[in-house]
PDB file of C-alpha atoms and ligand atoms in Angstrom:
ATOM      1  CA  MET A1472     -11.418  15.611 -28.954  1.00 49.00           C
ATOM      2  CA  SER A1473     -12.039  12.022 -29.935  1.00 50.00           C
ATOM      3  CA  THR A1474     -14.893  10.218 -28.187  1.00 57.00           C
ATOM      4  CA  SER A1475     -13.813   6.746 -29.339  1.00 74.00           C
ATOM      5  CA  GLU A1476     -12.566   4.079 -26.953  1.00 85.00           C
ATOM      6  CA  PRO A1477      -9.054   4.862 -25.699  1.00 88.00           C
ATOM      7  CA  ARG A1478      -6.321   2.660 -27.151  1.00 90.00           C
ATOM      8  CA  TYR A1479      -4.418   2.496 -23.894  1.00 95.00           C
ATOM      9  CA  ARG A1480      -5.273   2.885 -20.242  1.00 97.00           C
ATOM     10  CA  LEU A1481      -2.869   4.060 -17.575  1.00 98.00           C
ATOM     11  CA  ARG A1482      -3.413   4.507 -13.859  1.00 98.00           C
ATOM     12  CA  LEU A1483      -1.554   7.104 -11.827  1.00 98.00           C
ATOM     13  CA  ALA A1484      -1.172   7.089  -8.044  1.00 98.00           C
ATOM     14  CA  HIS A1485      -1.220  10.646  -6.732  1.00 98.00           C
ATOM     15  CA  LEU A1486       0.222  10.478  -3.221  1.00 98.00           C
ATOM     16  CA  TYR A1487      -1.206  12.784  -0.531  1.00 98.00           C
ATOM     17  CA  PRO A1488      -2.697  15.317  -2.978  1.00 97.00           C
ATOM     18  CA  ASP A1489      -4.274  17.359  -0.184  1.00 96.00           C
ATOM     19  CA  LEU A1490      -1.106  17.643   1.933  1.00 97.00           C
ATOM     20  CA  MET A1491       1.617  17.701  -0.719  1.00 97.00           C
ATOM     21  CA  ASN A1492       0.617  20.336  -3.275  1.00 92.00           C
ATOM     22  CA  LEU A1493       2.787  23.450  -3.363  1.00 90.00           C
ATOM     23  CA  TYR A1494       3.064  25.949  -6.220  1.00 87.00           C
ATOM     24  CA  GLY A1495       0.597  24.132  -8.413  1.00 88.00           C
ATOM     25  CA  ASP A1496       2.212  20.702  -8.242  1.00 92.00           C
ATOM     26  CA  ARG A1497      -1.211  19.270  -9.064  1.00 94.00           C
ATOM     27  CA  GLY A1498      -0.776  20.865 -12.502  1.00 96.00           C
ATOM     28  CA  ASN A1499       1.666  18.081 -13.298  1.00 97.00           C
ATOM     29  CA  VAL A1500      -1.148  15.556 -13.115  1.00 98.00           C
ATOM     30  CA  ILE A1501      -3.389  17.777 -15.249  1.00 97.00           C
ATOM     31  CA  ALA A1502      -0.627  18.076 -17.871  1.00 98.00           C
ATOM     32  CA  LEU A1503      -0.044  14.320 -17.930  1.00 98.00           C
ATOM     33  CA  ARG A1504      -3.747  13.616 -18.341  1.00 98.00           C
ATOM     34  CA  ARG A1505      -4.154  16.175 -21.108  1.00 97.00           C
ATOM     35  CA  ARG A1506      -1.159  14.910 -23.060  1.00 98.00           C
ATOM     36  CA  CYS A1507      -2.506  11.370 -22.705  1.00 98.00           C
ATOM     37  CA  VAL A1508      -6.058  12.210 -23.783  1.00 96.00           C
ATOM     38  CA  LEU A1509      -4.808  13.950 -26.922  1.00 96.00           C
ATOM     39  CA  ARG A1510      -3.201  10.644 -27.939  1.00 95.00           C
ATOM     40  CA  GLY A1511      -6.112   8.340 -27.161  1.00 94.00           C
ATOM     41  CA  ILE A1512      -4.672   7.250 -23.809  1.00 96.00           C
ATOM     42  CA  ALA A1513      -6.986   7.251 -20.787  1.00 97.00           C
ATOM     43  CA  LEU A1514      -5.225   8.309 -17.582  1.00 98.00           C
ATOM     44  CA  GLU A1515      -7.093   7.352 -14.458  1.00 98.00           C
ATOM     45  CA  VAL A1516      -5.886   9.167 -11.341  1.00 98.00           C
ATOM     46  CA  GLU A1517      -6.223   7.579  -7.917  1.00 98.00           C
ATOM     47  CA  GLU A1518      -5.547   9.765  -4.918  1.00 98.00           C
ATOM     48  CA  LEU A1519      -3.853   7.968  -2.047  1.00 98.00           C
ATOM     49  CA  GLY A1520      -3.918   9.696   1.314  1.00 98.00           C
ATOM     50  CA  LEU A1521      -2.997   8.845   4.869  1.00 98.00           C
ATOM     51  CA  GLY A1522      -3.894   5.300   5.867  1.00 98.00           C
ATOM     52  CA  GLN A1523      -4.256   3.887   2.353  1.00 98.00           C
ATOM     53  CA  PRO A1524      -1.924   1.104   1.222  1.00 98.00           C
ATOM     54  CA  PHE A1525      -0.013   1.098  -2.071  1.00 98.00           C
ATOM     55  CA  ASP A1526      -0.453  -1.882  -4.394  1.00 98.00           C
ATOM     56  CA  PRO A1527       2.598  -2.016  -6.691  1.00 98.00           C
ATOM     57  CA  GLU A1528       0.744  -3.962  -9.408  1.00 97.00           C
ATOM     58  CA  ARG A1529      -1.984  -1.394  -9.707  1.00 98.00           C
ATOM     59  CA  TYR A1530      -0.178   1.711 -10.939  1.00 98.00           C
ATOM     60  CA  ASP A1531       1.656   2.729 -14.084  1.00 98.00           C
ATOM     61  CA  LEU A1532       2.826   6.096 -12.769  1.00 98.00           C
ATOM     62  CA  ILE A1533       3.460   7.576  -9.322  1.00 98.00           C
ATOM     63  CA  PHE A1534       3.378  11.267  -8.443  1.00 98.00           C
ATOM     64  CA  ILE A1535       4.037  13.156  -5.221  1.00 98.00           C
ATOM     65  CA  GLY A1536       4.279  16.935  -4.928  1.00 97.00           C
ATOM     66  CA  GLY A1537       6.014  19.224  -2.461  1.00 97.00           C
ATOM     67  CA  GLY A1538       5.092  20.162   1.071  1.00 96.00           C
ATOM     68  CA  GLN A1539       6.535  22.103   3.949  1.00 96.00           C
ATOM     69  CA  ASP A1540       8.224  20.466   6.925  1.00 97.00           C
ATOM     70  CA  ARG A1541       4.913  20.325   8.800  1.00 97.00           C
ATOM     71  CA  GLU A1542       3.181  18.347   6.046  1.00 97.00           C
ATOM     72  CA  GLN A1543       6.232  16.148   5.559  1.00 98.00           C
ATOM     73  CA  ARG A1544       6.141  15.296   9.253  1.00 98.00           C
ATOM     74  CA  ARG A1545       2.468  14.330   8.924  1.00 98.00           C
ATOM     75  CA  ILE A1546       2.994  11.946   6.025  1.00 98.00           C
ATOM     76  CA  ALA A1547       6.479  10.514   6.656  1.00 98.00           C
ATOM     77  CA  ALA A1548       5.567   7.526   8.829  1.00 98.00           C
ATOM     78  CA  ASP A1549       2.575   6.635   6.636  1.00 98.00           C
ATOM     79  CA  LEU A1550       4.694   6.878   3.490  1.00 98.00           C
ATOM     80  CA  VAL A1551       7.463   4.663   4.815  1.00 98.00           C
ATOM     81  CA  GLU A1552       5.494   2.177   6.891  1.00 98.00           C
ATOM     82  CA  ARG A1553       2.234   1.778   4.991  1.00 98.00           C
ATOM     83  CA  LYS A1554       3.237   2.458   1.399  1.00 98.00           C
ATOM     84  CA  GLY A1555       7.021   2.106   1.392  1.00 98.00           C
ATOM     85  CA  ALA A1556       7.422  -1.561   0.464  1.00 98.00           C
ATOM     86  CA  GLY A1557       4.847  -1.235  -2.331  1.00 98.00           C
ATOM     87  CA  ILE A1558       6.366   1.931  -3.789  1.00 98.00           C
ATOM     88  CA  ARG A1559       9.884   0.503  -3.671  1.00 98.00           C
ATOM     89  CA  ALA A1560       8.705  -2.700  -5.386  1.00 98.00           C
ATOM     90  CA  ALA A1561       6.941  -0.681  -8.097  1.00 98.00           C
ATOM     91  CA  VAL A1562       9.999   1.486  -8.759  1.00 98.00           C
ATOM     92  CA  GLU A1563      12.281  -1.542  -8.836  1.00 98.00           C
ATOM     93  CA  ALA A1564       9.949  -3.130 -11.379  1.00 97.00           C
ATOM     94  CA  GLY A1565      10.324  -0.062 -13.607  1.00 97.00           C
ATOM     95  CA  THR A1566       7.210   1.963 -12.790  1.00 98.00           C
ATOM     96  CA  PRO A1567       7.967   5.628 -13.493  1.00 98.00           C
ATOM     97  CA  ALA A1568       7.657   8.057 -10.593  1.00 98.00           C
ATOM     98  CA  LEU A1569       7.965  11.811 -10.253  1.00 98.00           C
ATOM     99  CA  ALA A1570       8.677  13.242  -6.797  1.00 98.00           C
ATOM    100  CA  VAL A1571       8.838  17.016  -6.327  1.00 98.00           C
ATOM    101  CA  CYS A1572      10.647  18.931  -3.579  1.00 98.00           C
ATOM    102  CA  GLY A1573       9.256  17.802  -0.213  1.00 98.00           C
ATOM    103  CA  GLY A1574       8.156  14.552  -1.882  1.00 98.00           C
ATOM    104  CA  TYR A1575      11.602  14.169  -3.439  1.00 98.00           C
ATOM    105  CA  GLN A1576      13.227  14.674  -0.049  1.00 98.00           C
ATOM    106  CA  LEU A1577      11.126  11.874   1.446  1.00 98.00           C
ATOM    107  CA  PHE A1578      11.883   9.545  -1.485  1.00 98.00           C
ATOM    108  CA  GLY A1579      15.510   9.849  -0.360  1.00 98.00           C
ATOM    109  CA  ARG A1580      17.101   8.177   2.648  1.00 98.00           C
ATOM    110  CA  SER A1581      16.307  10.853   5.192  1.00 98.00           C
ATOM    111  CA  TYR A1582      15.250  14.439   5.713  1.00 98.00           C
ATOM    112  CA  GLN A1583      16.424  16.507   8.646  1.00 98.00           C
ATOM    113  CA  PRO A1584      13.816  19.305   8.926  1.00 98.00           C
ATOM    114  CA  ALA A1585      14.630  22.811  10.147  1.00 97.00           C
ATOM    115  CA  ALA A1586      13.635  21.758  13.661  1.00 96.00           C
ATOM    116  CA  GLY A1587      12.890  18.500  15.413  1.00 97.00           C
ATOM    117  CA  GLU A1588      13.788  14.927  14.664  1.00 97.00           C
ATOM    118  CA  GLU A1589      15.092  13.547  11.422  1.00 98.00           C
ATOM    119  CA  LEU A1590      12.470  11.888   9.194  1.00 98.00           C
ATOM    120  CA  PRO A1591      13.413   8.550   7.634  1.00 98.00           C
ATOM    121  CA  GLY A1592      12.591   8.406   3.923  1.00 98.00           C
ATOM    122  CA  LEU A1593      11.768   5.655   1.429  1.00 98.00           C
ATOM    123  CA  GLY A1594      15.397   5.232   0.401  1.00 98.00           C
ATOM    124  CA  ILE A1595      14.564   5.069  -3.289  1.00 98.00           C
ATOM    125  CA  PHE A1596      17.084   7.807  -4.017  1.00 98.00           C
ATOM    126  CA  PRO A1597      20.468   7.313  -2.346  1.00 98.00           C
ATOM    127  CA  ALA A1598      20.406  10.854  -1.057  1.00 98.00           C
ATOM    128  CA  ARG A1599      20.114  12.675   2.231  1.00 98.00           C
ATOM    129  CA  THR A1600      18.632  16.095   2.849  1.00 98.00           C
ATOM    130  CA  VAL A1601      19.460  18.465   5.668  1.00 98.00           C
ATOM    131  CA  HIS A1602      17.681  21.734   6.411  1.00 98.00           C
ATOM    132  CA  PRO A1603      20.249  24.023   8.032  1.00 96.00           C
ATOM    133  CA  GLY A1604      17.603  25.799  10.149  1.00 95.00           C
ATOM    134  CA  GLU A1605      15.151  28.659   9.824  1.00 93.00           C
ATOM    135  CA  GLU A1606      17.913  31.274   9.966  1.00 94.00           C
ATOM    136  CA  ALA A1607      19.695  29.916   6.896  1.00 94.00           C
ATOM    137  CA  PRO A1608      18.787  31.400   3.517  1.00 94.00           C
ATOM    138  CA  ARG A1609      16.314  29.340   1.502  1.00 95.00           C
ATOM    139  CA  CYS A1610      16.987  28.297  -2.070  1.00 96.00           C
ATOM    140  CA  ILE A1611      14.367  30.356  -3.867  1.00 95.00           C
ATOM    141  CA  GLY A1612      13.945  31.371  -7.474  1.00 94.00           C
ATOM    142  CA  ASN A1613      13.623  30.320 -11.066  1.00 94.00           C
ATOM    143  CA  VAL A1614      15.770  27.479 -12.328  1.00 95.00           C
ATOM    144  CA  VAL A1615      17.124  26.394 -15.661  1.00 95.00           C
ATOM    145  CA  ALA A1616      19.025  23.134 -15.806  1.00 96.00           C
ATOM    146  CA  GLU A1617      20.608  21.091 -18.601  1.00 96.00           C
ATOM    147  CA  TRP A1618      18.719  17.888 -19.251  1.00 97.00           C
ATOM    148  CA  GLU A1619      19.441  15.397 -21.998  1.00 95.00           C
ATOM    149  CA  GLY A1620      20.587  17.870 -24.598  1.00 92.00           C
ATOM    150  CA  GLY A1621      17.832  20.333 -23.705  1.00 95.00           C
ATOM    151  CA  THR A1622      16.756  22.150 -20.590  1.00 97.00           C
ATOM    152  CA  LEU A1623      14.302  21.844 -17.740  1.00 97.00           C
ATOM    153  CA  VAL A1624      12.812  25.011 -16.287  1.00 97.00           C
ATOM    154  CA  GLY A1625      10.963  25.558 -13.041  1.00 96.00           C
ATOM    155  CA  PHE A1626      10.718  27.359  -9.739  1.00 96.00           C
ATOM    156  CA  GLU A1627      12.353  26.221  -6.514  1.00 96.00           C
ATOM    157  CA  ASN A1628      11.754  27.151  -2.884  1.00 96.00           C
ATOM    158  CA  HIS A1629      13.373  24.869  -0.348  1.00 97.00           C
ATOM    159  CA  GLY A1630      15.380  25.110   2.812  1.00 97.00           C
ATOM    160  CA  GLY A1631      16.662  21.531   2.681  1.00 98.00           C
ATOM    161  CA  ARG A1632      19.928  20.776   0.904  1.00 98.00           C
ATOM    162  CA  THR A1633      20.082  17.398  -0.790  1.00 98.00           C
ATOM    163  CA  TYR A1634      23.333  15.482  -1.238  1.00 98.00           C
ATOM    164  CA  LEU A1635      23.437  12.564  -3.624  1.00 98.00           C
ATOM    165  CA  GLU A1636      25.250   9.444  -2.519  1.00 97.00           C
ATOM    166  CA  PRO A1637      26.781   6.708  -4.684  1.00 92.00           C
ATOM    167  CA  GLY A1638      24.143   5.034  -6.835  1.00 86.00           C
ATOM    168  CA  ALA A1639      22.163   8.190  -7.551  1.00 88.00           C
ATOM    169  CA  ARG A1640      22.707  10.210 -10.665  1.00 96.00           C
ATOM    170  CA  PRO A1641      21.463  13.755 -10.935  1.00 98.00           C
ATOM    171  CA  LEU A1642      18.437  14.439 -13.096  1.00 98.00           C
ATOM    172  CA  ALA A1643      19.972  17.621 -14.507  1.00 97.00           C
ATOM    173  CA  ARG A1644      22.832  20.133 -14.176  1.00 96.00           C
ATOM    174  CA  VAL A1645      22.030  23.577 -12.841  1.00 96.00           C
ATOM    175  CA  VAL A1646      22.620  26.474 -15.210  1.00 94.00           C
ATOM    176  CA  ALA A1647      20.809  29.050 -13.077  1.00 94.00           C
ATOM    177  CA  GLY A1648      19.442  28.527  -9.603  1.00 95.00           C
ATOM    178  CA  PHE A1649      20.388  26.259  -6.709  1.00 95.00           C
ATOM    179  CA  GLY A1650      19.169  22.750  -7.483  1.00 97.00           C
ATOM    180  CA  ASN A1651      19.965  20.068  -4.919  1.00 98.00           C
ATOM    181  CA  ASN A1652      22.152  22.133  -2.621  1.00 97.00           C
ATOM    182  CA  GLY A1653      23.507  25.285  -4.318  1.00 95.00           C
ATOM    183  CA  GLU A1654      27.034  23.869  -4.232  1.00 94.00           C
ATOM    184  CA  ASP A1655      27.659  20.963  -6.551  1.00 95.00           C
ATOM    185  CA  GLY A1656      25.583  21.996  -9.570  1.00 95.00           C
ATOM    186  CA  THR A1657      23.329  18.944  -9.438  1.00 97.00           C
ATOM    187  CA  GLU A1658      19.562  19.083  -9.687  1.00 98.00           C
ATOM    188  CA  GLY A1659      17.301  16.187  -8.728  1.00 98.00           C
ATOM    189  CA  ALA A1660      18.009  12.484  -8.876  1.00 98.00           C
ATOM    190  CA  VAL A1661      17.232   9.466 -11.057  1.00 98.00           C
ATOM    191  CA  VAL A1662      17.040   5.812 -10.006  1.00 97.00           C
ATOM    192  CA  HIS A1663      15.447   3.283 -12.355  1.00 97.00           C
ATOM    193  CA  HIS A1664      12.546   5.316 -13.779  1.00 98.00           C
ATOM    194  CA  ALA A1665      12.020   7.373 -10.633  1.00 98.00           C
ATOM    195  CA  PHE A1666      12.784  11.066 -10.966  1.00 98.00           C
ATOM    196  CA  GLY A1667      13.214  13.437  -8.052  1.00 98.00           C
ATOM    197  CA  THR A1668      13.392  17.187  -8.574  1.00 98.00           C
ATOM    198  CA  TYR A1669      13.190  20.513  -6.784  1.00 98.00           C
ATOM    199  CA  LEU A1670      11.314  22.069  -9.693  1.00 97.00           C
ATOM    200  CA  HIS A1671       7.807  23.264  -9.006  1.00 91.00           C
ATOM    201  CA  GLY A1672       5.758  25.654 -10.823  1.00 78.00           C
ATOM    202  CA  SER A1673       4.259  23.316 -12.143  1.00 84.00           C
ATOM    203  CA  LEU A1674       7.016  21.416 -13.857  1.00 96.00           C
ATOM    204  CA  LEU A1675       5.393  19.400 -16.625  1.00 98.00           C
ATOM    205  CA  PRO A1676       3.208  22.002 -18.394  1.00 97.00           C
ATOM    206  CA  LYS A1677       6.322  23.933 -19.411  1.00 96.00           C
ATOM    207  CA  ASN A1678       8.592  20.917 -19.852  1.00 98.00           C
ATOM    208  CA  PRO A1679       6.547  18.822 -22.285  1.00 97.00           C
ATOM    209  CA  ALA A1680       9.474  16.595 -23.273  1.00 97.00           C
ATOM    210  CA  PHE A1681       9.786  15.493 -19.665  1.00 98.00           C
ATOM    211  CA  ALA A1682       6.037  14.890 -19.423  1.00 98.00           C
ATOM    212  CA  ASP A1683       6.220  12.732 -22.543  1.00 97.00           C
ATOM    213  CA  ARG A1684       9.162  10.827 -21.149  1.00 97.00           C
ATOM    214  CA  LEU A1685       7.041   9.820 -18.143  1.00 98.00           C
ATOM    215  CA  ILE A1686       4.086   8.839 -20.330  1.00 98.00           C
ATOM    216  CA  ALA A1687       6.301   6.807 -22.659  1.00 96.00           C
ATOM    217  CA  LEU A1688       7.880   4.981 -19.723  1.00 97.00           C
ATOM    218  CA  ALA A1689       4.443   4.242 -18.266  1.00 97.00           C
ATOM    219  CA  LEU A1690       3.180   2.849 -21.594  1.00 96.00           C
ATOM    220  CA  GLN A1691       6.313   0.789 -21.986  1.00 95.00           C
ATOM    221  CA  HIS A1692       5.911  -0.563 -18.482  1.00 94.00           C
ATOM    222  CA  ARG A1693       2.245  -1.506 -18.931  1.00 95.00           C
ATOM    223  CA  TYR A1694       2.163  -2.598 -22.569  1.00 94.00           C
ATOM    224  CA  GLY A1695       5.771  -3.627 -23.164  1.00 89.00           C
ATOM    225  CA  ALA A1696       7.820  -2.690 -26.188  1.00 75.00           C
ATOM    226  CA  ASP A1697       7.849   0.764 -27.597  1.00 79.00           C
ATOM    227  CA  VAL A1698       4.539   2.507 -27.988  1.00 83.00           C
ATOM    228  CA  ALA A1699       5.236   5.576 -30.096  1.00 83.00           C
ATOM    229  CA  LEU A1700       3.808   8.847 -28.825  1.00 92.00           C
ATOM    230  CA  PRO A1701       2.597  10.989 -31.702  1.00 93.00           C
ATOM    231  CA  PRO A1702       3.944  14.546 -31.399  1.00 95.00           C
ATOM    232  CA  LEU A1703       1.624  17.310 -30.225  1.00 98.00           C
ATOM    233  CA  ASP A1704       1.527  20.972 -31.131  1.00 97.00           C
ATOM    234  CA  ASP A1705       3.714  22.301 -28.317  1.00 97.00           C
ATOM    235  CA  SER A1706       4.137  25.853 -29.557  1.00 97.00           C
ATOM    236  CA  LEU A1707       2.558  27.385 -26.431  1.00 96.00           C
ATOM    237  CA  GLU A1708       4.513  25.078 -24.144  1.00 96.00           C
ATOM    238  CA  ALA A1709       7.723  25.979 -25.998  1.00 96.00           C
ATOM    239  CA  ARG A1710       7.023  29.682 -25.443  1.00 97.00           C
ATOM    240  CA  ALA A1711       6.335  29.132 -21.742  1.00 95.00           C
ATOM    241  CA  HIS A1712       9.552  27.134 -21.504  1.00 96.00           C
ATOM    242  CA  ALA A1713      11.606  29.796 -23.284  1.00 96.00           C
ATOM    243  CA  ASP A1714      10.132  32.589 -21.165  1.00 95.00           C
ATOM    244  CA  ALA A1715      10.835  30.715 -17.938  1.00 94.00           C
ATOM    245  CA  ALA A1716      14.409  30.006 -19.053  1.00 94.00           C
ATOM    246  CA  ALA A1717      14.965  33.661 -19.960  1.00 94.00           C
ATOM    247  CA  VAL A1718      13.663  34.853 -16.585  1.00 93.00           C
ATOM    248  CA  ALA A1719      15.827  32.333 -14.725  1.00 92.00           C
ATOM    249  CA  LEU A1720      18.939  33.391 -16.635  1.00 92.00           C
ATOM    250  CA  ARG A1721      18.200  37.087 -16.173  1.00 91.00           C
ATOM    251  CA  ASP A1722      17.794  36.633 -12.405  1.00 84.00           C
ATOM    252  CA  ALA A1723      20.693  34.242 -11.989  1.00 80.00           C
ATOM    253  CA  ARG A1724      23.705  36.365 -11.251  1.00 60.00           C
ATOM    254  CA  PRO A1725      22.817  37.942  -7.917  1.00 54.00           C
ATOM    255  CA  ARG A1726      21.399  34.799  -6.339  1.00 51.00           C
ATOM    256  CA  ARG A1727      23.697  31.996  -7.446  1.00 51.00           C
ATOM    257  CA  ARG A1728      25.974  30.404  -4.916  1.00 44.00           C
ATOM    258  CA  LEU A1729      25.028  32.375  -1.852  1.00 42.00           C
ATOM    259  CA  PRO A1730      27.583  31.917   0.892  1.00 41.00           C
ATOM    260  CA  LEU A1731      26.165  29.508   3.433  1.00 40.00           C
ATOM    261  CA  PRO A1732      28.689  29.406   6.265  1.00 39.00           C
ATOM    262  CA  GLY A1733      28.302  27.006   9.068  1.00 40.00           C
ATOM    263  CA  TRP A1734      25.012  25.345   8.252  1.00 36.00           C
ATOM    264  CA  ARG A1735      26.199  21.873   7.403  1.00 35.00           C
ATOM    265  CA  ARG A1736      26.276  19.315  10.182  1.00 28.00           C
TER     266      ARG A1736
HETATM  267  N1  LIG B 416      10.008  21.603   3.546  1.00 65.29           N
HETATM  268  C1  LIG B 416      11.000  21.388   2.562  1.00 65.29           C
HETATM  269  C2  LIG B 416      12.082  22.440   2.534  1.00 65.29           C
HETATM  270  O1  LIG B 416      11.816  23.612   2.797  1.00 65.29           O
HETATM  271  C3  LIG B 416      10.312  21.260   1.205  1.00 65.29           C
HETATM  272  C4  LIG B 416       9.631  22.495   0.718  1.00 65.29           C
HETATM  273  C5  LIG B 416       8.937  22.307  -0.581  1.00 65.29           C
HETATM  274  O2  LIG B 416       8.416  21.220  -0.912  1.00 65.29           O
HETATM  275  N2  LIG B 416       8.838  23.386  -1.349  1.00 65.29           N
HETATM  276  O3  LIG B 416      13.204  22.100   2.267  1.00 65.29           O
END
């Protein structure tokens, strides 16, 4: 690895890393850093927990992982009241963001957990999520979804069903798995350069094209114009991607489109 001065410097805000980190979501940050370092880009990671404000000028990338209802309830007010205006301003200014599962749900307009009161979200994604209750089947398993002429692969495990509203476009189209709600074939959401997804597992190590998309958007945002990303040897990543896709497709038939009577409010 080169020891020379990095050509570019990016700063990532990792929101609530101790509370929102399911199924190796932290691996997304590790993958981003590694893919930056290999190209002479320094990626500084700042962890923002409860009580810390969010300065929209300071960050080139935003990441939040998944968490169960309990963790979501702990962070929701802090996210909306202390960090919300800053995060919304950053996203509106074009800062790329990746929000996974429980984080994705709270980047939407609202999340109704399995029990208790509805949690207001940031409203970045015009989407609402409802958990039909502990008795309802969860959306669990491997996912493959069409994304920009290729595929995204990952693992999902969520009770909440997300419904996109006008103004949100889906990130991807489900080929195998449930995605946003198991009904309409959508997976995730995109607004400006903010991406929401149900894919854990971690997502970016086995979806290097998506990781590079985030890095390219961050460079563009910080340094303007197009900064070309030299290609990396992704042969291992490609194998991991292909294996995950094959497993998702093999498992797909028995678990797609489970009947879910009576759960929707
Ligand atoms: N608690 C949310 C749900 O079950 C999110 C879970 C997660 O982040 N994996 O819908």
